[in-house]
């Protein structure tokens, strides 16, 4: 079960703090608390347990807060300490520098660490995007084989295995295409290649967006792994340094990439505002990470007025013009116009808003009031 990140609130549950102020409850605690209270003992009776997927952490201090919550909750329900198990998604650049500390802080509850792609690249831009020497190319070109991302994945594997924790690979976002045999074959080939890369690096497992991809992922890992994990696999590679993690991914900035980010980002946001957080777009299962990387990439390009391959500068006016030309992509969606306006606003400013879900959540709760 994945609770919301620490940055999100639950506006449908309010409380009065010790000073008398009325506050929105933490979305993280609402999600965790409801699930744990109602399900923990039944899960244990079923032979499994209360297992959690913790996302958005940026530091060991945030991990310590989760560990305190886990310990308190186990004690509250009279459950043995350490019954809660958590996999932590290392999807922010600051967290990549604190993997050892996060594992140590959660040592009584952690199962392993997990790689993520879009949110990690989103965090790279959010953290370093004001620097003119760290402008990223089209997001499609920033793959896990880019030196900075390959170093991050290898460091995660090495850190986990040194501590006896599991290293999980990233998500395959493809979904089976039942009406397009040729396109489906290409999608499955990409999944096989990506999972073979992960297994070859030393990951202990992986995950997929659609159950139809499980067989492909399992086959790729079974071809490499002879046991349940790869914790005993030797790693005598060179030391991974801060400079390795901070390499700027190379590539080009294109009009096609700009338009894709506009179309995908606005369509996803329109669905999110209409109540759907996981949306199939162009043969991929997309979530908020997709919209985040789309909008911060466009934000960065517009802030630095970079030029696409045709020599035209990326500006707020150009983004608005390009969006108008793509409007048919989301015109039929109930909240398409609202999503377009919000998304273009989020592409502006001297610094990016930390999360687009902050204004988007205010919009959906205001509409429901």
mmCIF file of C-alpha atoms in Angstrom:
data_model
loop_
_atom_site.group_PDB
_atom_site.id
_atom_site.type_symbol
_atom_site.label_atom_id
_atom_site.label_comp_id
_atom_site.label_asym_id
_atom_site.label_seq_id
_atom_site.Cartn_x
_atom_site.Cartn_y
_atom_site.Cartn_z
ATOM 1 C CA UNK A 1 0.000 0.000 0.000
ATOM 2 C CA UNK A 2 1.379 3.406 -0.963
ATOM 3 C CA UNK A 3 0.540 6.314 1.349
ATOM 4 C CA UNK A 4 0.695 9.825 -0.021
ATOM 5 C CA UNK A 5 3.921 11.783 0.446
ATOM 6 C CA UNK A 6 4.573 14.066 3.397
ATOM 7 C CA UNK A 7 3.845 17.147 1.279
ATOM 8 C CA UNK A 8 0.149 16.312 0.815
ATOM 9 C CA UNK A 9 -2.789 16.985 3.132
ATOM 10 C CA UNK A 10 -6.263 15.463 3.482
ATOM 11 C CA UNK A 11 -8.777 18.281 3.316
ATOM 12 C CA UNK A 12 -11.684 16.016 4.265
ATOM 13 C CA UNK A 13 -10.292 15.360 7.733
ATOM 14 C CA UNK A 14 -9.387 18.259 9.998
ATOM 15 C CA UNK A 15 -8.215 18.455 13.595
ATOM 16 C CA UNK A 16 -7.419 21.044 16.245
ATOM 17 C CA UNK A 17 -3.799 21.124 17.377
ATOM 18 C CA UNK A 18 -2.500 21.925 20.857
ATOM 19 C CA UNK A 19 -2.479 25.661 20.124
ATOM 20 C CA UNK A 20 -6.130 25.651 19.092
ATOM 21 C CA UNK A 21 -5.483 25.961 15.349
ATOM 22 C CA UNK A 22 -7.658 23.925 12.990
ATOM 23 C CA UNK A 23 -5.479 22.024 10.529
ATOM 24 C CA UNK A 24 -5.856 19.712 7.546
ATOM 25 C CA UNK A 25 -4.684 16.214 8.444
ATOM 26 C CA UNK A 26 -1.553 14.759 6.878
ATOM 27 C CA UNK A 27 -2.419 12.767 3.774
ATOM 28 C CA UNK A 28 0.399 10.364 4.640
ATOM 29 C CA UNK A 29 -0.972 9.618 8.104
ATOM 30 C CA UNK A 30 -4.578 9.340 6.960
ATOM 31 C CA UNK A 31 -3.672 6.809 4.267
ATOM 32 C CA UNK A 32 -1.332 4.814 6.473
ATOM 33 C CA UNK A 33 -3.507 4.944 9.575
ATOM 34 C CA UNK A 34 -6.764 3.849 7.962
ATOM 35 C CA UNK A 35 -5.116 0.996 6.090
ATOM 36 C CA UNK A 36 -3.024 -0.210 9.011
ATOM 37 C CA UNK A 37 -5.759 0.010 11.656
ATOM 38 C CA UNK A 38 -8.341 -1.858 9.594
ATOM 39 C CA UNK A 39 -6.111 -4.422 7.862
ATOM 40 C CA UNK A 40 -2.902 -5.176 9.788
ATOM 41 C CA UNK A 41 -4.157 -8.035 11.963
ATOM 42 C CA UNK A 42 -6.112 -9.655 9.135
ATOM 43 C CA UNK A 43 -3.082 -9.449 6.848
ATOM 44 C CA UNK A 44 -0.950 -11.181 9.480
ATOM 45 C CA UNK A 45 -3.591 -13.896 9.906
ATOM 46 C CA UNK A 46 -3.525 -14.354 6.138
ATOM 47 C CA UNK A 47 0.185 -15.158 6.302
ATOM 48 C CA UNK A 48 1.421 -11.869 4.877
ATOM 49 C CA UNK A 49 1.591 -8.542 6.670
ATOM 50 C CA UNK A 50 1.229 -4.762 6.539
ATOM 51 C CA UNK A 51 3.604 -3.920 3.697
ATOM 52 C CA UNK A 52 4.093 -0.342 2.513
ATOM 53 C CA UNK A 53 5.608 1.470 -0.441
ATOM 54 C CA UNK A 54 7.069 4.789 0.691
ATOM 55 C CA UNK A 55 7.582 7.440 -1.969
ATOM 56 C CA UNK A 56 8.861 11.010 -2.261
ATOM 57 C CA UNK A 57 11.415 10.859 0.580
ATOM 58 C CA UNK A 58 14.230 13.375 0.305
ATOM 59 C CA UNK A 59 16.193 12.601 3.463
ATOM 60 C CA UNK A 60 16.856 10.250 6.333
ATOM 61 C CA UNK A 61 14.979 12.707 8.580
ATOM 62 C CA UNK A 62 11.800 12.040 6.612
ATOM 63 C CA UNK A 63 12.521 8.313 6.847
ATOM 64 C CA UNK A 64 12.884 8.718 10.626
ATOM 65 C CA UNK A 65 9.408 10.199 10.789
ATOM 66 C CA UNK A 66 8.040 7.109 9.023
ATOM 67 C CA UNK A 67 9.972 4.824 11.349
ATOM 68 C CA UNK A 68 8.482 6.607 14.357
ATOM 69 C CA UNK A 69 5.002 6.141 12.857
ATOM 70 C CA UNK A 70 5.647 2.445 12.236
ATOM 71 C CA UNK A 71 6.963 1.846 15.749
ATOM 72 C CA UNK A 72 4.110 3.752 17.421
ATOM 73 C CA UNK A 73 1.492 1.932 15.321
ATOM 74 C CA UNK A 74 2.878 -1.522 16.065
ATOM 75 C CA UNK A 75 2.866 -0.736 19.776
ATOM 76 C CA UNK A 76 -0.655 0.722 19.601
ATOM 77 C CA UNK A 77 -2.132 -2.440 18.068
ATOM 78 C CA UNK A 78 0.040 -4.803 20.094
ATOM 79 C CA UNK A 79 1.872 -6.123 17.032
ATOM 80 C CA UNK A 80 5.460 -7.328 17.197
ATOM 81 C CA UNK A 81 8.038 -4.657 16.416
ATOM 82 C CA UNK A 82 9.339 -5.037 12.876
ATOM 83 C CA UNK A 83 6.145 -6.549 11.481
ATOM 84 C CA UNK A 84 5.639 -3.532 9.230
ATOM 85 C CA UNK A 85 7.851 -3.826 6.159
ATOM 86 C CA UNK A 86 8.547 -0.963 3.779
ATOM 87 C CA UNK A 87 10.122 -0.565 0.369
ATOM 88 C CA UNK A 88 11.384 2.965 -0.157
ATOM 89 C CA UNK A 89 11.280 4.560 -3.581
ATOM 90 C CA UNK A 90 14.464 6.557 -4.134
ATOM 91 C CA UNK A 91 13.009 8.979 -6.649
ATOM 92 C CA UNK A 92 14.559 12.275 -5.571
ATOM 93 C CA UNK A 93 18.088 13.498 -6.165
ATOM 94 C CA UNK A 94 18.652 14.441 -2.488
ATOM 95 C CA UNK A 95 17.630 10.930 -1.376
ATOM 96 C CA UNK A 96 20.180 9.378 -3.745
ATOM 97 C CA UNK A 97 22.853 10.938 -1.545
ATOM 98 C CA UNK A 98 21.346 9.439 1.644
ATOM 99 C CA UNK A 99 20.571 5.840 0.712
ATOM 100 C CA UNK A 100 22.787 4.395 3.453
ATOM 101 C CA UNK A 101 21.236 6.713 6.019
ATOM 102 C CA UNK A 102 17.676 5.889 4.913
ATOM 103 C CA UNK A 103 18.346 2.154 5.164
ATOM 104 C CA UNK A 104 19.917 2.587 8.592
ATOM 105 C CA UNK A 105 17.079 4.747 9.880
ATOM 106 C CA UNK A 106 14.455 2.206 8.743
ATOM 107 C CA UNK A 107 16.596 -0.843 9.573
ATOM 108 C CA UNK A 108 13.892 -2.521 11.686
ATOM 109 C CA UNK A 109 11.259 -2.135 8.976
ATOM 110 C CA UNK A 110 12.906 -1.798 5.579
ATOM 111 C CA UNK A 111 12.796 -4.474 2.879
ATOM 112 C CA UNK A 112 14.666 -2.581 0.193
ATOM 113 C CA UNK A 113 14.999 0.408 -2.069
ATOM 114 C CA UNK A 114 13.405 0.964 -5.465
ATOM 115 C CA UNK A 115 14.538 2.909 -8.521
ATOM 116 C CA UNK A 116 12.244 5.327 -10.323
ATOM 117 C CA UNK A 117 12.833 7.147 -13.588
ATOM 118 C CA UNK A 118 10.449 10.006 -14.280
ATOM 119 C CA UNK A 119 10.217 11.282 -10.718
ATOM 120 C CA UNK A 120 13.992 11.029 -10.357
ATOM 121 C CA UNK A 121 14.568 13.072 -13.521
ATOM 122 C CA UNK A 122 11.850 15.472 -12.338
ATOM 123 C CA UNK A 123 13.779 15.889 -9.088
ATOM 124 C CA UNK A 124 17.038 16.463 -10.970
ATOM 125 C CA UNK A 125 15.478 19.351 -12.863
ATOM 126 C CA UNK A 126 13.647 20.688 -9.801
ATOM 127 C CA UNK A 127 16.896 20.635 -7.789
ATOM 128 C CA UNK A 128 19.367 21.877 -10.402
ATOM 129 C CA UNK A 129 17.171 23.344 -13.119
ATOM 130 C CA UNK A 130 18.018 26.995 -12.529
ATOM 131 C CA UNK A 131 21.608 26.275 -13.569
ATOM 132 C CA UNK A 132 22.252 27.138 -17.235
ATOM 133 C CA UNK A 133 24.807 24.309 -17.410
ATOM 134 C CA UNK A 134 22.249 21.655 -16.404
ATOM 135 C CA UNK A 135 19.581 21.927 -19.093
ATOM 136 C CA UNK A 136 18.199 18.494 -19.986
ATOM 137 C CA UNK A 137 17.219 17.243 -23.443
ATOM 138 C CA UNK A 138 13.855 15.767 -24.461
ATOM 139 C CA UNK A 139 12.659 13.561 -21.624
ATOM 140 C CA UNK A 140 12.392 10.534 -23.946
ATOM 141 C CA UNK A 141 16.165 10.741 -24.435
ATOM 142 C CA UNK A 142 16.886 10.616 -20.686
ATOM 143 C CA UNK A 143 16.839 6.854 -20.253
ATOM 144 C CA UNK A 144 18.236 4.651 -17.498
ATOM 145 C CA UNK A 145 21.331 4.137 -19.654
ATOM 146 C CA UNK A 146 22.259 7.824 -19.347
ATOM 147 C CA UNK A 147 25.460 7.939 -17.254
ATOM 148 C CA UNK A 148 23.872 9.808 -14.314
ATOM 149 C CA UNK A 149 20.899 7.458 -14.122
ATOM 150 C CA UNK A 150 23.018 4.344 -14.620
ATOM 151 C CA UNK A 151 25.231 5.505 -11.733
ATOM 152 C CA UNK A 152 22.165 6.076 -9.549
ATOM 153 C CA UNK A 153 20.830 2.583 -10.269
ATOM 154 C CA UNK A 154 24.188 0.952 -9.633
ATOM 155 C CA UNK A 155 24.646 2.883 -6.396
ATOM 156 C CA UNK A 156 21.202 1.792 -5.211
ATOM 157 C CA UNK A 157 22.001 -1.864 -5.919
ATOM 158 C CA UNK A 158 25.411 -1.649 -4.255
ATOM 159 C CA UNK A 159 24.045 0.154 -1.187
ATOM 160 C CA UNK A 160 21.189 -2.303 -0.717
ATOM 161 C CA UNK A 161 23.283 -5.425 -1.150
ATOM 162 C CA UNK A 162 25.984 -4.197 1.197
ATOM 163 C CA UNK A 163 23.271 -3.840 3.863
ATOM 164 C CA UNK A 164 21.356 -7.042 3.103
ATOM 165 C CA UNK A 165 18.384 -5.201 1.573
ATOM 166 C CA UNK A 166 16.736 -5.813 -1.781
ATOM 167 C CA UNK A 167 17.229 -3.550 -4.796
ATOM 168 C CA UNK A 168 14.129 -3.155 -6.922
ATOM 169 C CA UNK A 169 14.164 -2.020 -10.524
ATOM 170 C CA UNK A 170 11.823 0.533 -12.041
ATOM 171 C CA UNK A 171 8.379 0.264 -13.563
ATOM 172 C CA UNK A 172 7.701 -0.847 -17.127
ATOM 173 C CA UNK A 173 4.971 1.599 -18.143
ATOM 174 C CA UNK A 174 3.920 -0.198 -21.339
ATOM 175 C CA UNK A 175 0.473 -1.757 -21.555
ATOM 176 C CA UNK A 176 -0.539 -4.599 -23.910
ATOM 177 C CA UNK A 177 -2.002 -3.355 -27.204
ATOM 178 C CA UNK A 178 -4.673 -5.883 -28.104
ATOM 179 C CA UNK A 179 -5.681 -4.205 -31.380
ATOM 180 C CA UNK A 180 -2.157 -3.580 -32.673
ATOM 181 C CA UNK A 181 -0.070 -6.737 -33.004
ATOM 182 C CA UNK A 182 2.967 -4.963 -34.421
ATOM 183 C CA UNK A 183 2.880 -2.205 -31.811
ATOM 184 C CA UNK A 184 2.357 -4.758 -29.067
ATOM 185 C CA UNK A 185 5.401 -6.723 -30.226
ATOM 186 C CA UNK A 186 7.517 -3.558 -30.093
ATOM 187 C CA UNK A 187 6.238 -2.744 -26.609
ATOM 188 C CA UNK A 188 7.009 -6.232 -25.301
ATOM 189 C CA UNK A 189 10.469 -6.090 -26.851
ATOM 190 C CA UNK A 190 11.155 -2.842 -24.978
ATOM 191 C CA UNK A 191 9.987 -4.440 -21.736
ATOM 192 C CA UNK A 192 12.226 -7.472 -22.264
ATOM 193 C CA UNK A 193 15.251 -5.308 -23.010
ATOM 194 C CA UNK A 194 14.668 -3.036 -20.023
ATOM 195 C CA UNK A 195 14.144 -5.918 -17.587
ATOM 196 C CA UNK A 196 17.172 -7.779 -18.951
ATOM 197 C CA UNK A 197 19.196 -4.608 -18.284
ATOM 198 C CA UNK A 198 17.921 -4.428 -14.713
ATOM 199 C CA UNK A 199 18.580 -8.093 -14.004
ATOM 200 C CA UNK A 200 22.034 -7.795 -15.539
ATOM 201 C CA UNK A 201 22.862 -4.839 -13.315
ATOM 202 C CA UNK A 202 22.008 -6.862 -10.209
ATOM 203 C CA UNK A 203 18.474 -5.851 -9.255
ATOM 204 C CA UNK A 204 16.588 -8.421 -7.175
ATOM 205 C CA UNK A 205 13.183 -7.727 -8.666
ATOM 206 C CA UNK A 206 11.137 -5.249 -10.614
ATOM 207 C CA UNK A 207 7.602 -4.124 -11.278
ATOM 208 C CA UNK A 208 5.282 -3.451 -14.170
ATOM 209 C CA UNK A 209 2.254 -1.265 -14.825
ATOM 210 C CA UNK A 210 0.064 -4.049 -16.222
ATOM 211 C CA UNK A 211 -0.267 -7.724 -15.230
ATOM 212 C CA UNK A 212 0.071 -8.649 -18.887
ATOM 213 C CA UNK A 213 3.774 -7.769 -18.634
ATOM 214 C CA UNK A 214 4.579 -9.988 -15.651
ATOM 215 C CA UNK A 215 5.584 -12.981 -17.766
ATOM 216 C CA UNK A 216 8.034 -10.880 -19.800
ATOM 217 C CA UNK A 217 9.604 -9.360 -16.690
ATOM 218 C CA UNK A 218 9.835 -12.708 -14.915
ATOM 219 C CA UNK A 219 11.465 -14.357 -17.920
ATOM 220 C CA UNK A 220 14.105 -11.638 -18.108
ATOM 221 C CA UNK A 221 15.010 -12.084 -14.438
ATOM 222 C CA UNK A 222 14.840 -15.888 -14.530
ATOM 223 C CA UNK A 223 17.396 -15.836 -17.348
ATOM 224 C CA UNK A 224 19.892 -14.161 -14.999
ATOM 225 C CA UNK A 225 18.898 -15.010 -11.413
ATOM 226 C CA UNK A 226 19.336 -18.541 -10.138
ATOM 227 C CA UNK A 227 18.024 -17.805 -6.643
ATOM 228 C CA UNK A 228 15.507 -15.559 -4.928
ATOM 229 C CA UNK A 229 17.720 -12.488 -5.157
ATOM 230 C CA UNK A 230 21.187 -11.290 -6.143
ATOM 231 C CA UNK A 231 22.461 -10.203 -2.731
ATOM 232 C CA UNK A 232 25.500 -12.467 -3.028
ATOM 233 C CA UNK A 233 26.455 -11.237 -6.488
ATOM 234 C CA UNK A 234 29.961 -9.698 -6.339
ATOM 235 C CA UNK A 235 30.296 -6.036 -7.226
ATOM 236 C CA UNK A 236 33.840 -4.924 -7.896
ATOM 237 C CA UNK A 237 32.980 -1.919 -10.028
ATOM 238 C CA UNK A 238 34.538 1.518 -9.566
ATOM 239 C CA UNK A 239 33.411 3.816 -6.790
ATOM 240 C CA UNK A 240 30.348 5.897 -7.642
ATOM 241 C CA UNK A 241 30.905 9.536 -6.771
ATOM 242 C CA UNK A 242 28.769 12.642 -6.417
ATOM 243 C CA UNK A 243 30.100 13.777 -9.776
ATOM 244 C CA UNK A 244 28.747 10.588 -11.359
ATOM 245 C CA UNK A 245 25.264 11.310 -10.011
ATOM 246 C CA UNK A 246 25.390 14.922 -11.170
ATOM 247 C CA UNK A 247 26.351 14.387 -14.813
ATOM 248 C CA UNK A 248 24.059 16.238 -17.184
ATOM 249 C CA UNK A 249 22.261 13.823 -19.531
ATOM 250 C CA UNK A 250 23.166 14.551 -23.152
ATOM 251 C CA UNK A 251 20.743 14.887 -26.039
ATOM 252 C CA UNK A 252 18.738 17.275 -28.167
ATOM 253 C CA UNK A 253 15.816 19.626 -27.567
ATOM 254 C CA UNK A 254 13.140 19.233 -30.219
ATOM 255 C CA UNK A 255 9.790 20.684 -31.178
ATOM 256 C CA UNK A 256 8.358 17.168 -31.218
ATOM 257 C CA UNK A 257 9.521 16.656 -27.638
ATOM 258 C CA UNK A 258 8.000 19.982 -26.596
ATOM 259 C CA UNK A 259 4.649 19.088 -28.140
ATOM 260 C CA UNK A 260 4.645 15.618 -26.626
ATOM 261 C CA UNK A 261 5.246 17.042 -23.148
ATOM 262 C CA UNK A 262 2.431 19.548 -23.617
ATOM 263 C CA UNK A 263 -0.031 16.981 -24.917
ATOM 264 C CA UNK A 264 0.735 14.254 -22.400
ATOM 265 C CA UNK A 265 1.048 16.620 -19.444
ATOM 266 C CA UNK A 266 -2.218 18.460 -20.092
ATOM 267 C CA UNK A 267 -4.184 15.293 -20.903
ATOM 268 C CA UNK A 268 -2.951 13.578 -17.773
ATOM 269 C CA UNK A 269 -3.743 16.605 -15.600
ATOM 270 C CA UNK A 270 -7.255 16.782 -17.059
ATOM 271 C CA UNK A 271 -7.844 13.147 -16.089
ATOM 272 C CA UNK A 272 -6.359 13.759 -12.619
ATOM 273 C CA UNK A 273 -8.693 16.700 -12.038
ATOM 274 C CA UNK A 274 -11.564 14.444 -13.090
ATOM 275 C CA UNK A 275 -10.663 11.836 -10.471
ATOM 276 C CA UNK A 276 -8.296 9.401 -12.200
ATOM 277 C CA UNK A 277 -4.691 9.125 -11.027
ATOM 278 C CA UNK A 278 -3.534 6.339 -13.341
ATOM 279 C CA UNK A 279 -4.276 6.895 -17.027
ATOM 280 C CA UNK A 280 -3.422 5.004 -20.219
ATOM 281 C CA UNK A 281 -2.009 7.463 -22.762
ATOM 282 C CA UNK A 282 -0.400 6.537 -26.080
ATOM 283 C CA UNK A 283 0.178 2.923 -25.050
ATOM 284 C CA UNK A 284 1.712 3.752 -21.664
ATOM 285 C CA UNK A 285 0.242 3.725 -18.161
ATOM 286 C CA UNK A 286 0.960 7.201 -16.870
ATOM 287 C CA UNK A 287 0.832 8.638 -13.355
ATOM 288 C CA UNK A 288 1.598 11.990 -11.763
ATOM 289 C CA UNK A 289 5.336 11.519 -12.347
ATOM 290 C CA UNK A 290 4.719 11.825 -16.081
ATOM 291 C CA UNK A 291 2.960 15.156 -15.751
ATOM 292 C CA UNK A 292 5.660 16.378 -13.367
ATOM 293 C CA UNK A 293 8.564 15.647 -15.711
ATOM 294 C CA UNK A 294 6.608 17.135 -18.633
ATOM 295 C CA UNK A 295 5.932 20.426 -16.891
ATOM 296 C CA UNK A 296 9.322 20.951 -15.203
ATOM 297 C CA UNK A 297 11.080 20.170 -18.473
ATOM 298 C CA UNK A 298 9.006 22.838 -20.219
ATOM 299 C CA UNK A 299 9.509 25.162 -17.245
ATOM 300 C CA UNK A 300 13.286 24.775 -17.523
ATOM 301 C CA UNK A 301 13.347 25.329 -21.264
ATOM 302 C CA UNK A 302 11.168 28.437 -20.971
ATOM 303 C CA UNK A 303 13.131 29.841 -18.030
ATOM 304 C CA UNK A 304 16.404 29.605 -19.972
ATOM 305 C CA UNK A 305 14.777 30.446 -23.323
ATOM 306 C CA UNK A 306 16.488 27.482 -24.931
ATOM 307 C CA UNK A 307 16.020 26.901 -28.640
ATOM 308 C CA UNK A 308 14.588 23.785 -30.193
ATOM 309 C CA UNK A 309 16.365 22.146 -33.122
ATOM 310 C CA UNK A 310 14.597 24.531 -35.534
ATOM 311 C CA UNK A 311 16.164 27.559 -33.816
ATOM 312 C CA UNK A 312 12.951 28.856 -32.200
ATOM 313 C CA UNK A 313 13.177 29.894 -28.543
ATOM 314 C CA UNK A 314 10.954 28.267 -25.941
ATOM 315 C CA UNK A 315 8.943 30.991 -24.209
ATOM 316 C CA UNK A 316 5.652 31.207 -22.345
ATOM 317 C CA UNK A 317 4.067 32.647 -25.485
ATOM 318 C CA UNK A 318 5.341 29.781 -27.609
ATOM 319 C CA UNK A 319 4.048 27.202 -25.130
ATOM 320 C CA UNK A 320 0.609 28.840 -25.228
ATOM 321 C CA UNK A 321 0.630 28.872 -29.036
ATOM 322 C CA UNK A 322 1.741 25.246 -29.263
ATOM 323 C CA UNK A 323 -0.908 24.225 -26.729
ATOM 324 C CA UNK A 324 -3.595 25.957 -28.770
ATOM 325 C CA UNK A 325 -2.501 23.925 -31.784
ATOM 326 C CA UNK A 326 -2.793 20.688 -29.788
ATOM 327 C CA UNK A 327 -6.071 21.508 -28.068
ATOM 328 C CA UNK A 328 -7.998 18.812 -29.925
ATOM 329 C CA UNK A 329 -6.057 16.249 -27.847
ATOM 330 C CA UNK A 330 -7.932 17.235 -24.676
ATOM 331 C CA UNK A 331 -10.898 19.286 -25.883
ATOM 332 C CA UNK A 332 -13.353 16.438 -25.222
ATOM 333 C CA UNK A 333 -12.140 15.876 -21.657
ATOM 334 C CA UNK A 334 -14.456 17.404 -19.023
ATOM 335 C CA UNK A 335 -11.703 19.444 -17.384
ATOM 336 C CA UNK A 336 -9.440 19.852 -20.392
ATOM 337 C CA UNK A 337 -9.598 23.650 -20.575
ATOM 338 C CA UNK A 338 -8.923 23.953 -16.838
ATOM 339 C CA UNK A 339 -5.995 21.560 -17.117
ATOM 340 C CA UNK A 340 -4.495 23.526 -20.007
ATOM 341 C CA UNK A 341 -4.637 26.802 -18.093
ATOM 342 C CA UNK A 342 -3.218 25.259 -14.929
ATOM 343 C CA UNK A 343 -0.457 23.373 -16.730
ATOM 344 C CA UNK A 344 0.744 26.447 -18.667
ATOM 345 C CA UNK A 345 0.788 28.463 -15.431
ATOM 346 C CA UNK A 346 2.911 25.770 -13.794
ATOM 347 C CA UNK A 347 5.437 26.028 -16.650
ATOM 348 C CA UNK A 348 6.221 29.617 -15.643
ATOM 349 C CA UNK A 349 8.034 31.313 -12.790
ATOM 350 C CA UNK A 350 11.631 31.688 -11.706
ATOM 351 C CA UNK A 351 11.488 28.399 -9.791
ATOM 352 C CA UNK A 352 9.137 25.466 -10.303
ATOM 353 C CA UNK A 353 6.307 24.807 -7.889
ATOM 354 C CA UNK A 354 7.397 21.760 -5.839
ATOM 355 C CA UNK A 355 4.442 19.558 -6.914
ATOM 356 C CA UNK A 356 1.645 20.135 -9.416
ATOM 357 C CA UNK A 357 -0.674 18.029 -7.252
ATOM 358 C CA UNK A 358 -0.757 20.857 -4.694
ATOM 359 C CA UNK A 359 -2.816 23.297 -6.809
ATOM 360 C CA UNK A 360 -4.560 20.391 -8.561
ATOM 361 C CA UNK A 361 -5.782 18.992 -5.230
ATOM 362 C CA UNK A 362 -7.058 22.414 -4.206
ATOM 363 C CA UNK A 363 -8.932 22.559 -7.519
ATOM 364 C CA UNK A 364 -10.668 19.207 -7.124
ATOM 365 C CA UNK A 365 -11.614 19.805 -3.498
ATOM 366 C CA UNK A 366 -12.923 23.273 -4.337
ATOM 367 C CA UNK A 367 -15.019 21.816 -7.156
ATOM 368 C CA UNK A 368 -16.467 19.193 -4.818
ATOM 369 C CA UNK A 369 -17.326 21.672 -2.067
#
